[in-house]
PDB file of C-alpha atoms in Angstrom:
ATOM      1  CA  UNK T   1     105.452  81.287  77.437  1.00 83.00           C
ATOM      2  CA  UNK T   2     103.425  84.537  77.137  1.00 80.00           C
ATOM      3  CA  UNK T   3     101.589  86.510  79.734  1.00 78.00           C
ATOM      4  CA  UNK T   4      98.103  85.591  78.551  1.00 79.00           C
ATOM      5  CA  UNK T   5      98.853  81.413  79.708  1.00 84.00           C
ATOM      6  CA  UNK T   6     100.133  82.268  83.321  1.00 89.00           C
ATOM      7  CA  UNK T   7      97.820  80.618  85.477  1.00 93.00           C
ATOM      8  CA  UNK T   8      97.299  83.484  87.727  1.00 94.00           C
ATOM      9  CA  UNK T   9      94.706  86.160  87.256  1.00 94.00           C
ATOM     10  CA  UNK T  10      96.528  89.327  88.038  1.00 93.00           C
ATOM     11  CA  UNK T  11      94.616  93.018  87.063  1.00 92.00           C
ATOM     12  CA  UNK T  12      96.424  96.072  86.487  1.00 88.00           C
ATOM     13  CA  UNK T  13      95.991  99.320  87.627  1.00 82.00           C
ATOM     14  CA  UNK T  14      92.917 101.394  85.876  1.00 80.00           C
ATOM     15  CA  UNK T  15      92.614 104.877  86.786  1.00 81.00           C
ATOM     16  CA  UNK T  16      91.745 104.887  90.645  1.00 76.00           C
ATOM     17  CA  UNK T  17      90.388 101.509  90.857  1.00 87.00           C
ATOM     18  CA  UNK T  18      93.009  99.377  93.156  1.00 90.00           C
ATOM     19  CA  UNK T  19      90.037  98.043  94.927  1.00 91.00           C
ATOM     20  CA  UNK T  20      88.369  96.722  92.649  1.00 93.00           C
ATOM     21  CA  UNK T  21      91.831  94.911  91.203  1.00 94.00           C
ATOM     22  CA  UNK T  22      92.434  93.677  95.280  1.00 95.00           C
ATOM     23  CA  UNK T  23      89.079  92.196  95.666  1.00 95.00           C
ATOM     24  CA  UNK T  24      89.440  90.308  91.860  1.00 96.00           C
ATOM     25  CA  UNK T  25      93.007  89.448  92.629  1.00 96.00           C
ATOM     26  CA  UNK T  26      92.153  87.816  95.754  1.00 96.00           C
ATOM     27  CA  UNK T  27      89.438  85.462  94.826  1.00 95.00           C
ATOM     28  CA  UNK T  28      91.008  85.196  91.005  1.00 95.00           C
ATOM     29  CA  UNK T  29      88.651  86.401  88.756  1.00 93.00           C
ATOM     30  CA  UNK T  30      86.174  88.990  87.473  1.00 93.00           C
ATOM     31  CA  UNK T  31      83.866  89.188  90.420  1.00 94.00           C
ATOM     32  CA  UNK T  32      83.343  92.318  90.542  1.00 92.00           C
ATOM     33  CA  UNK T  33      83.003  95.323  88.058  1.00 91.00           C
ATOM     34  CA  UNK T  34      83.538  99.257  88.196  1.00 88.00           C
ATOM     35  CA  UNK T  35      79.618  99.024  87.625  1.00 88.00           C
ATOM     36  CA  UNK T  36      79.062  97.012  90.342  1.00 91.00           C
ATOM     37  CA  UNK T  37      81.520  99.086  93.286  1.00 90.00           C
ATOM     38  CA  UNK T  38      79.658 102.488  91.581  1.00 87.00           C
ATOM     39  CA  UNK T  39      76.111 100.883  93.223  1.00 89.00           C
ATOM     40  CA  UNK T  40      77.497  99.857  96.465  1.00 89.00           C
ATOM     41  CA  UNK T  41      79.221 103.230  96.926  1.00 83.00           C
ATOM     42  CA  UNK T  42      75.420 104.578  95.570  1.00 83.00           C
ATOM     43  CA  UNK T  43      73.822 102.457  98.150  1.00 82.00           C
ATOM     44  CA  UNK T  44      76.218 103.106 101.749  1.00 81.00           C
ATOM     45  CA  UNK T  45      75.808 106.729 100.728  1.00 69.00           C
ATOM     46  CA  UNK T  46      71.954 106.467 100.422  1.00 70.00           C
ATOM     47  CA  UNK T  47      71.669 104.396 103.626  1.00 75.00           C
ATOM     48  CA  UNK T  48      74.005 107.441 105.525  1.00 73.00           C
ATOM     49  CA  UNK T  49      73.649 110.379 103.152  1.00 66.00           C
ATOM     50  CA  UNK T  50      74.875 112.700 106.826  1.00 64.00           C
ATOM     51  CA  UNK T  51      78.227 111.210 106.129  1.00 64.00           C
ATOM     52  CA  UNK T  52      79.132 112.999 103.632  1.00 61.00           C
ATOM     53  CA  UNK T  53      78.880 116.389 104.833  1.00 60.00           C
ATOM     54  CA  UNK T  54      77.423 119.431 103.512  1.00 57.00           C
ATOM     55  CA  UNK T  55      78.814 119.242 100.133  1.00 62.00           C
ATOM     56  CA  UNK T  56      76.841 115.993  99.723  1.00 65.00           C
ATOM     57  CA  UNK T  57      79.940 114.192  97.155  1.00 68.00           C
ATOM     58  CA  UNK T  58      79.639 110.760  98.188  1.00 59.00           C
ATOM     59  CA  UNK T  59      82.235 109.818 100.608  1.00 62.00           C
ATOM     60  CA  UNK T  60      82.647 106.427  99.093  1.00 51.00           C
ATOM     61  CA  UNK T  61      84.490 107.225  96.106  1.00 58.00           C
ATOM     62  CA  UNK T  62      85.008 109.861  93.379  1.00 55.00           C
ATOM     63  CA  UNK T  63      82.470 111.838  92.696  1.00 59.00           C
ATOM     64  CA  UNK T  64      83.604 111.715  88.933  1.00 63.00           C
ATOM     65  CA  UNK T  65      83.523 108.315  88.750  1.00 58.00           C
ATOM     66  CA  UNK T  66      87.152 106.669  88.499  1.00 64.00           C
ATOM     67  CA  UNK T  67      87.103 104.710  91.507  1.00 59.00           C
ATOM     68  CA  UNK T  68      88.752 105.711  94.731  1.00 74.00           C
ATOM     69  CA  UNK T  69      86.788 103.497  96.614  1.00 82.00           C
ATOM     70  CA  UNK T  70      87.236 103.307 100.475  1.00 84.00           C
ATOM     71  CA  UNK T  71      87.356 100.885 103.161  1.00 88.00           C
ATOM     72  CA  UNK T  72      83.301 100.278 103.468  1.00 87.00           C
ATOM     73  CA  UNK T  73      83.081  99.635 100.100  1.00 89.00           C
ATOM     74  CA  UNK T  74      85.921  96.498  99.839  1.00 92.00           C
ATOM     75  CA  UNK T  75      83.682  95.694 102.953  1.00 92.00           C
ATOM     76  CA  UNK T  76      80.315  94.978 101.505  1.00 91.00           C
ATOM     77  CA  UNK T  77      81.953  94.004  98.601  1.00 94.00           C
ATOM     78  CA  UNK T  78      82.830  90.622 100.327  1.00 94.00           C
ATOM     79  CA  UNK T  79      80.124  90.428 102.712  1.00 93.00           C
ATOM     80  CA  UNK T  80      77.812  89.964  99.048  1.00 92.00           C
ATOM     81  CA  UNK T  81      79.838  87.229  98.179  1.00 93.00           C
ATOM     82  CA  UNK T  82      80.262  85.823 101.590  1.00 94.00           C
ATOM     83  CA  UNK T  83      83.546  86.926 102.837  1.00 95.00           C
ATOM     84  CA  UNK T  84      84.445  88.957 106.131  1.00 95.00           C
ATOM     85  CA  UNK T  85      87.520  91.259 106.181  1.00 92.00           C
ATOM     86  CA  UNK T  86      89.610  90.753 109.654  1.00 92.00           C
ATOM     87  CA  UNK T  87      92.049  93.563 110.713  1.00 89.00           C
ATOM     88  CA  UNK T  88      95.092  92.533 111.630  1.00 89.00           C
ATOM     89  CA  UNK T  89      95.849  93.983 115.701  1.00 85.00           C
ATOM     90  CA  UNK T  90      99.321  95.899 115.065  1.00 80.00           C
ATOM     91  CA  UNK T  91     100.125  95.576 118.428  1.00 82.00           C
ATOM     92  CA  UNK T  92     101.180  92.443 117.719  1.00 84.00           C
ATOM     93  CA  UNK T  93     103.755  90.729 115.064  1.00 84.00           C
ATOM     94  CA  UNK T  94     102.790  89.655 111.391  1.00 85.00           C
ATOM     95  CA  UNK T  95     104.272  86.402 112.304  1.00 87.00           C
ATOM     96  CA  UNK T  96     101.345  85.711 115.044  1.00 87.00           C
ATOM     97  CA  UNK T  97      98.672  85.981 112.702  1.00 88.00           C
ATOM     98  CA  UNK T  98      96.479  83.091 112.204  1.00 87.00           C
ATOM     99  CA  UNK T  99      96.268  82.903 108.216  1.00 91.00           C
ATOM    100  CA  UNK T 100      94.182  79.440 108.279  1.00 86.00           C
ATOM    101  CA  UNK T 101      91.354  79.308 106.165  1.00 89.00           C
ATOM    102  CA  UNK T 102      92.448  82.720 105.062  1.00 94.00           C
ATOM    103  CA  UNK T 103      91.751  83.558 101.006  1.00 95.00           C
ATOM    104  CA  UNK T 104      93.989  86.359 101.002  1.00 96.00           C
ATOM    105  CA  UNK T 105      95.407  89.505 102.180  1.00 96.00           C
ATOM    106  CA  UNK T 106      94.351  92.386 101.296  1.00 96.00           C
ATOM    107  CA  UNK T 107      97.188  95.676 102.216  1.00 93.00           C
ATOM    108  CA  UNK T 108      95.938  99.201 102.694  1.00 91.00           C
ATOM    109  CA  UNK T 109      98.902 101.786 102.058  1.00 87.00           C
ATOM    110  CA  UNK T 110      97.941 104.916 104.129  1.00 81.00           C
ATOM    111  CA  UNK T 111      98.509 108.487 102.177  1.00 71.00           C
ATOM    112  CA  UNK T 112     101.338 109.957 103.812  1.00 69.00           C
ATOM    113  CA  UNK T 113     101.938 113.569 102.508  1.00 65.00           C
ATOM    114  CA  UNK T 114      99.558 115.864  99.826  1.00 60.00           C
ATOM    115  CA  UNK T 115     100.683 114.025  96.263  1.00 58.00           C
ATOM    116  CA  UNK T 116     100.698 110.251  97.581  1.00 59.00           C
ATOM    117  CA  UNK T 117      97.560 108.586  97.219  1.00 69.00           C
ATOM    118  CA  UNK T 118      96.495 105.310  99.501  1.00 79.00           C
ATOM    119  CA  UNK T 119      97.026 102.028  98.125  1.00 88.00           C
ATOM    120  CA  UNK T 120      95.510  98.800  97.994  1.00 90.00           C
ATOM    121  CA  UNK T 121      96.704  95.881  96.777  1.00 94.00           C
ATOM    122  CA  UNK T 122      96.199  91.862  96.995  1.00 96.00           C
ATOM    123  CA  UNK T 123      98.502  88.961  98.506  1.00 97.00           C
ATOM    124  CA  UNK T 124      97.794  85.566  97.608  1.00 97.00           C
ATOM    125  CA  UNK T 125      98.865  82.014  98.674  1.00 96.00           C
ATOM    126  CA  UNK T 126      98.410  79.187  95.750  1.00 96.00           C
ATOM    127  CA  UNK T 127      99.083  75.837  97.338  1.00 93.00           C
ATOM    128  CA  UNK T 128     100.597  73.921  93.781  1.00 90.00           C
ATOM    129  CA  UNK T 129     103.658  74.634  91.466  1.00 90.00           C
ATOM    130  CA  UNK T 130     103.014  77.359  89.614  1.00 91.00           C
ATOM    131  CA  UNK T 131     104.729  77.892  86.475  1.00 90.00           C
ATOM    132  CA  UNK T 132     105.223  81.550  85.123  1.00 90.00           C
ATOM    133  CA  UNK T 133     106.098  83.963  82.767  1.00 86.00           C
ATOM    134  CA  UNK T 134     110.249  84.690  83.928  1.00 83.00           C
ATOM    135  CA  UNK T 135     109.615  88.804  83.201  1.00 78.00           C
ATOM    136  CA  UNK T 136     112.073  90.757  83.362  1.00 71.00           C
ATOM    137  CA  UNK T 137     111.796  94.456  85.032  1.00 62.00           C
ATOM    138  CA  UNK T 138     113.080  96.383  82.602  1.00 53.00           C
ATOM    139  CA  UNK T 139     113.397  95.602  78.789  1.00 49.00           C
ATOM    140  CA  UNK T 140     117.547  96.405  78.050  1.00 48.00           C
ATOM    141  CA  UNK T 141     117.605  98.799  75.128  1.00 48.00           C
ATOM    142  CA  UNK T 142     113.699  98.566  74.665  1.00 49.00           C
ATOM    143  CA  UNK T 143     112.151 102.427  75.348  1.00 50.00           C
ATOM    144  CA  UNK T 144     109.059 101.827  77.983  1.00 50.00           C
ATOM    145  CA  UNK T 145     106.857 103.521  74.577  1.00 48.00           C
ATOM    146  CA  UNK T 146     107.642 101.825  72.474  1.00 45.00           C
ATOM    147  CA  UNK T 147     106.200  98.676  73.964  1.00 55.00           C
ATOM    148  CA  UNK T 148     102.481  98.371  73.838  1.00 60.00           C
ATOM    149  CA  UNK T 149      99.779  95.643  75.851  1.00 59.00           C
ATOM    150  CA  UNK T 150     100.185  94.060  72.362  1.00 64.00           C
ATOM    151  CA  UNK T 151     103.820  93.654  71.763  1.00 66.00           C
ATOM    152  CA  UNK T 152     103.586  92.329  75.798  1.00 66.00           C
ATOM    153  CA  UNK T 153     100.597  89.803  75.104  1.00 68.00           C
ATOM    154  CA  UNK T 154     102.497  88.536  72.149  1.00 74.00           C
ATOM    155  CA  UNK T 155     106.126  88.570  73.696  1.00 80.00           C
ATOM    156  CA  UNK T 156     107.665  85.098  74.133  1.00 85.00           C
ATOM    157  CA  UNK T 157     109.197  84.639  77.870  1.00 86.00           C
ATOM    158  CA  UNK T 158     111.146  82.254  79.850  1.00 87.00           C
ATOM    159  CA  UNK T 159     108.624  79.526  82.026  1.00 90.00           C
ATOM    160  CA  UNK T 160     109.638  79.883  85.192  1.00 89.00           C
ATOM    161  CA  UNK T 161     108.203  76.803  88.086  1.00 92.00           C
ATOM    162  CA  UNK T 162     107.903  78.472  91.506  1.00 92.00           C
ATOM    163  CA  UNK T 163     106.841  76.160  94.793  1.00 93.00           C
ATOM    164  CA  UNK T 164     103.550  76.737  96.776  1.00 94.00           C
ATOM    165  CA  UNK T 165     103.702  80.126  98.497  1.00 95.00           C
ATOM    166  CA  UNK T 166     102.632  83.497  98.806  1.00 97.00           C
ATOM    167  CA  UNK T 167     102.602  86.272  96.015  1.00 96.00           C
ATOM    168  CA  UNK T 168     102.717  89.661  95.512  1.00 96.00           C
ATOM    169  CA  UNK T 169      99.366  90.698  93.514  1.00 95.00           C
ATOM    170  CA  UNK T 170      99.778  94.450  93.467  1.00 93.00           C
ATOM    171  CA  UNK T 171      97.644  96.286  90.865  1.00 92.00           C
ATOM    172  CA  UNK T 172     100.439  98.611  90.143  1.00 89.00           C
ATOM    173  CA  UNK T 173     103.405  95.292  88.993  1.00 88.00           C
ATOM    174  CA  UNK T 174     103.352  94.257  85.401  1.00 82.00           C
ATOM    175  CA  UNK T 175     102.978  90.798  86.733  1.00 87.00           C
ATOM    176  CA  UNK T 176     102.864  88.996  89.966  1.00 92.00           C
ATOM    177  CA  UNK T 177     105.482  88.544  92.086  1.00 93.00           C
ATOM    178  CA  UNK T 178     106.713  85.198  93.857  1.00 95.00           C
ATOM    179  CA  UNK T 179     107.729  86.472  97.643  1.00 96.00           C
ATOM    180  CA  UNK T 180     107.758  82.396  99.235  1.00 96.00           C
ATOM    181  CA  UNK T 181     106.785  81.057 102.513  1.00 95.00           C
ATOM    182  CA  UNK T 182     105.368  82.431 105.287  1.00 95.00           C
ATOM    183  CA  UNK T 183     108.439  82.586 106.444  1.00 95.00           C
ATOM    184  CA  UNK T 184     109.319  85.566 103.862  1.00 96.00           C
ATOM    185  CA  UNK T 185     106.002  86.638 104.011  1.00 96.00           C
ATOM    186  CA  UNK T 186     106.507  87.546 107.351  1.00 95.00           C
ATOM    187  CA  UNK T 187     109.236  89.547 106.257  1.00 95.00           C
ATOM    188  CA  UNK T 188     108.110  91.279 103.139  1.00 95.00           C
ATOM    189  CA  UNK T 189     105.510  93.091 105.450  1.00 93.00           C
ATOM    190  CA  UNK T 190     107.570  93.909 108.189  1.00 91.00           C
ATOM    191  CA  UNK T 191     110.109  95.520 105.473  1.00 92.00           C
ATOM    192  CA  UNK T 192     107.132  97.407 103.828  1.00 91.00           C
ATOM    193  CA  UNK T 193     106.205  98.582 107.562  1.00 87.00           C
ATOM    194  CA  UNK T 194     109.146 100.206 108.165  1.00 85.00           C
ATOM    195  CA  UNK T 195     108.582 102.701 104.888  1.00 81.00           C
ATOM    196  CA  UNK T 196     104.765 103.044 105.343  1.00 82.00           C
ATOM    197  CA  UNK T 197     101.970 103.444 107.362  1.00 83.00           C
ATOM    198  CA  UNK T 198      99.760 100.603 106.482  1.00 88.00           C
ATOM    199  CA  UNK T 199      96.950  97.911 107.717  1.00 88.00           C
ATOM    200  CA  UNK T 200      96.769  94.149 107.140  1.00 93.00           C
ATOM    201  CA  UNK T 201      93.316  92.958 106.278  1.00 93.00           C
ATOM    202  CA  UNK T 202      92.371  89.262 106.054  1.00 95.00           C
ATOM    203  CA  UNK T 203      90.089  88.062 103.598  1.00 96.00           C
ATOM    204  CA  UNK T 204      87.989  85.131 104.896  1.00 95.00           C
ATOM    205  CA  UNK T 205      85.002  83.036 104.616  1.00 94.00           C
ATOM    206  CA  UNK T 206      82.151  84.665 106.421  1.00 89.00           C
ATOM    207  CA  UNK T 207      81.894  82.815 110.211  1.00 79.00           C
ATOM    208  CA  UNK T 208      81.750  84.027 113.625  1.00 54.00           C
ATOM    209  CA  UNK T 209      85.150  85.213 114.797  1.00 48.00           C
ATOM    210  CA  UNK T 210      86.219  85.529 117.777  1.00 44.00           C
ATOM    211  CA  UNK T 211      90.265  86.209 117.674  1.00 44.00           C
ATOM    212  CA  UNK T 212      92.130  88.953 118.107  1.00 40.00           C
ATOM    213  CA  UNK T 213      91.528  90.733 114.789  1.00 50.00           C
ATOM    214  CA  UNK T 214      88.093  92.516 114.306  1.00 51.00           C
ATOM    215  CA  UNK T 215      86.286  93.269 111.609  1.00 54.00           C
ATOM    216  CA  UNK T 216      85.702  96.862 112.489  1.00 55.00           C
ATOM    217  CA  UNK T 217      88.245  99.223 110.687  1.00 54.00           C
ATOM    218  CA  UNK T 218      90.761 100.717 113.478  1.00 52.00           C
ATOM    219  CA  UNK T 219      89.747 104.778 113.620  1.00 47.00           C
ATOM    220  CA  UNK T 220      92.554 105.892 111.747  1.00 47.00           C
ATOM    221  CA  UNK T 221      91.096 104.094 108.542  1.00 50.00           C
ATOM    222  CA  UNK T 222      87.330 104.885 108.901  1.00 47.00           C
ATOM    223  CA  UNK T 223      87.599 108.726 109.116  1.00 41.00           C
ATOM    224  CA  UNK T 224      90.056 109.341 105.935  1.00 41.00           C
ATOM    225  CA  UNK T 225      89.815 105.926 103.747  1.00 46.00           C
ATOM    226  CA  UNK T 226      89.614 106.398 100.605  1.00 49.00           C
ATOM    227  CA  UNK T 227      92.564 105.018  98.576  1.00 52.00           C
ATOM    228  CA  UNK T 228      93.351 104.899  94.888  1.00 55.00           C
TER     229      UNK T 228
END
């Protein structure tokens, strides 16, 4: 089986563009373009140019270009498409969440020292069997440069069948990663908790909610959030 028949749509990471990759890997397709982030980034900054201080970048991403998108951006992103983005309240467990009707999860890695960027990257539950690409991590014997996106595309791998559940959909993997049921969902984020300082946004249709999540980012997001 090769990488190009898995049935999941899984981007990898582009220069600084993890946000775009979430938001595609979440609703499973090419929704959204570098093209079309670079206008809403243009357009927040034009509707609050004070925001930006007086060096006047834009605060929304790079001012060269490559991404680096932040938190207001993935926002209007969704609300174009009709999707709110619900923070999850980490005063209280993973496991209490209410992921009904949810499309995804969307995890923002917070920078923790000079050299480490923020990170964003997609969850995803798929309710069938999902049969797979079996790839291994590392190739034995096989130098990382010597393999190109060709010799990967055209590589012949194991089919693997995996049961309904949740799956890692980080821009950064070669290719997705089964975690299970909520079950070891629930653990998978409280493990990657304990080693960083992240948040846990839900991607849902757009309603009225009124639970316990909001869908205002939590202070320590909105002043410094731009991510990779």
């Amino acid at each position: 089986m090769k990488l190009r028949e898995s049935p999941i749509y899984h981007e990898q990471q582009s220069f600084w563009l993890c946000a775009k990759h979430s938001l595609n890997n979440v609703l499973q397709r090419e929704v959204f373009t570098h093209a079309d982030l670079e206008r809403i980034a243009k357009y927040l900054h034009e509707l609050h140019p004070e925001q930006s201080g007086w060096l006047k970048f834009n605060s929304h991403k790079n001012f060269l270009g490559f991404g680096y998108y932040d938190i207001n951006v993935i926002i209007a992103a969704l609300n174009e498409k009709g999707y709110d983005l619900l923070w999850h309240d980490k005063r209280t467990g993973i496991e209490d969440a209410d992921l009904s009707g949810c499309v995804g999860i969307i995890i923002h890695i917070q920078p923790d020292w000079f050299f480490r960027r923020g990170h964003w990257f997609a969850l995803k539950h798929f309710d069938e069997n999902l049969t797979v690409p079996k790839v291994p991590t590392t190739y034995v014997g096989e130098p990382r440069a010597a393999r190109s996106i060709s010799e990967n595309e055209e590589r012949e791998y194991e089919p693997k069948t995996h049961d309904p559940g949740f799956w890692n959909l980080d821009s950064k993997l070669r290719h997705p990663e089964y975690i299970g049921d909520r079950e070891l969902l629930n653990a998978f984020l409280q493990k990657l908790s304990k080693r960083n300082r992240l948040h846990i946004l839900l991607v849902v249709p757009s309603v009225d909610h009124t639970s316990a999540s909001s869908s205002q980012p939590p202070s320590s997001l909105s002043s410094s959030p731009s991510v990779e």
